[in-house]
């Protein structure tokens, strides 16, 4: 997917803010979702949005967490 992340078994694996991560996101008409886990930090995030333009919201929540 990029030089810092890859795709395997339905999960995007990589790192963010120096932490290993595994997660998946996606959406359909009117909905967006993201689920990601940071195992070493014992931290997980699930965000569900009832909007077709939810990517900006999902990204904001994710950045705020890290």
PDB file of C-alpha atoms in Angstrom:
ATOM      1  CA  UNK A   1       0.000   0.000   0.000  1.00  0.00           C
ATOM      2  CA  UNK A   2       2.921   2.335   0.760  1.00  0.00           C
ATOM      3  CA  UNK A   3       6.522   2.199   1.876  1.00  0.00           C
ATOM      4  CA  UNK A   4       5.410   2.096   5.545  1.00  0.00           C
ATOM      5  CA  UNK A   5       2.341  -0.150   5.393  1.00  0.00           C
ATOM      6  CA  UNK A   6       1.161  -3.309   3.685  1.00  0.00           C
ATOM      7  CA  UNK A   7      -2.031  -5.356   3.311  1.00  0.00           C
ATOM      8  CA  UNK A   8      -2.516  -8.860   4.628  1.00  0.00           C
ATOM      9  CA  UNK A   9      -5.530 -10.999   5.552  1.00  0.00           C
ATOM     10  CA  UNK A  10      -7.900  -8.047   5.297  1.00  0.00           C
ATOM     11  CA  UNK A  11      -5.803  -5.780   7.549  1.00  0.00           C
ATOM     12  CA  UNK A  12      -3.544  -2.883   6.745  1.00  0.00           C
ATOM     13  CA  UNK A  13      -0.409  -3.349   8.836  1.00  0.00           C
ATOM     14  CA  UNK A  14       2.142  -0.629   9.365  1.00  0.00           C
ATOM     15  CA  UNK A  15       3.107   2.025  11.851  1.00  0.00           C
ATOM     16  CA  UNK A  16       1.834   5.410  12.942  1.00  0.00           C
ATOM     17  CA  UNK A  17       3.561   7.771  15.342  1.00  0.00           C
ATOM     18  CA  UNK A  18       6.221   5.107  15.862  1.00  0.00           C
ATOM     19  CA  UNK A  19       3.720   2.430  16.916  1.00  0.00           C
ATOM     20  CA  UNK A  20       2.985  -0.809  15.018  1.00  0.00           C
ATOM     21  CA  UNK A  21      -0.644  -0.870  13.883  1.00  0.00           C
ATOM     22  CA  UNK A  22      -3.131  -3.224  12.245  1.00  0.00           C
ATOM     23  CA  UNK A  23      -6.538  -2.152  11.067  1.00  0.00           C
ATOM     24  CA  UNK A  24      -9.153  -1.840   8.380  1.00  0.00           C
ATOM     25  CA  UNK A  25     -11.356   0.954   7.138  1.00  0.00           C
ATOM     26  CA  UNK A  26     -13.940   1.436   4.469  1.00  0.00           C
ATOM     27  CA  UNK A  27     -17.383   2.634   3.694  1.00  0.00           C
ATOM     28  CA  UNK A  28     -20.396   2.566   1.480  1.00  0.00           C
ATOM     29  CA  UNK A  29     -23.087   5.023   0.527  1.00  0.00           C
ATOM     30  CA  UNK A  30     -23.728   7.089   3.652  1.00  0.00           C
ATOM     31  CA  UNK A  31     -21.415   5.203   6.018  1.00  0.00           C
ATOM     32  CA  UNK A  32     -17.716   5.077   6.938  1.00  0.00           C
ATOM     33  CA  UNK A  33     -15.856   2.992   9.494  1.00  0.00           C
ATOM     34  CA  UNK A  34     -12.346   2.477  10.844  1.00  0.00           C
ATOM     35  CA  UNK A  35     -10.953  -0.105  13.261  1.00  0.00           C
ATOM     36  CA  UNK A  36      -7.288  -0.067  14.253  1.00  0.00           C
ATOM     37  CA  UNK A  37      -5.259  -1.600  17.058  1.00  0.00           C
ATOM     38  CA  UNK A  38      -1.843  -0.673  18.481  1.00  0.00           C
ATOM     39  CA  UNK A  39      -0.843  -3.889  20.297  1.00  0.00           C
ATOM     40  CA  UNK A  40       2.266  -2.634  22.113  1.00  0.00           C
ATOM     41  CA  UNK A  41       0.366   0.361  23.451  1.00  0.00           C
ATOM     42  CA  UNK A  42      -2.626  -1.842  24.383  1.00  0.00           C
ATOM     43  CA  UNK A  43      -4.781   0.618  22.479  1.00  0.00           C
ATOM     44  CA  UNK A  44      -7.597   0.167  19.983  1.00  0.00           C
ATOM     45  CA  UNK A  45      -9.928   2.470  18.107  1.00  0.00           C
ATOM     46  CA  UNK A  46     -13.249   1.872  16.359  1.00  0.00           C
ATOM     47  CA  UNK A  47     -15.058   4.788  14.732  1.00  0.00           C
ATOM     48  CA  UNK A  48     -18.373   4.541  12.869  1.00  0.00           C
ATOM     49  CA  UNK A  49     -19.775   7.523  10.974  1.00  0.00           C
ATOM     50  CA  UNK A  50     -23.194   7.915   9.351  1.00  0.00           C
ATOM     51  CA  UNK A  51     -21.990  10.123   6.520  1.00  0.00           C
ATOM     52  CA  UNK A  52     -20.572   9.611   3.053  1.00  0.00           C
ATOM     53  CA  UNK A  53     -17.893  12.221   3.856  1.00  0.00           C
ATOM     54  CA  UNK A  54     -16.720  10.547   7.060  1.00  0.00           C
ATOM     55  CA  UNK A  55     -13.049  10.191   6.091  1.00  0.00           C
ATOM     56  CA  UNK A  56     -12.152  13.644   7.459  1.00  0.00           C
ATOM     57  CA  UNK A  57     -13.888  12.866  10.753  1.00  0.00           C
ATOM     58  CA  UNK A  58     -12.256   9.422  11.006  1.00  0.00           C
ATOM     59  CA  UNK A  59      -8.829  10.956  10.337  1.00  0.00           C
ATOM     60  CA  UNK A  60      -9.387  13.684  12.952  1.00  0.00           C
ATOM     61  CA  UNK A  61     -10.361  11.187  15.655  1.00  0.00           C
ATOM     62  CA  UNK A  62      -7.410   8.949  14.770  1.00  0.00           C
ATOM     63  CA  UNK A  63      -4.916  11.850  14.871  1.00  0.00           C
ATOM     64  CA  UNK A  64      -6.343  13.072  18.189  1.00  0.00           C
ATOM     65  CA  UNK A  65      -5.878   9.604  19.707  1.00  0.00           C
ATOM     66  CA  UNK A  66      -2.219   9.489  18.731  1.00  0.00           C
TER      67      UNK A  66
END
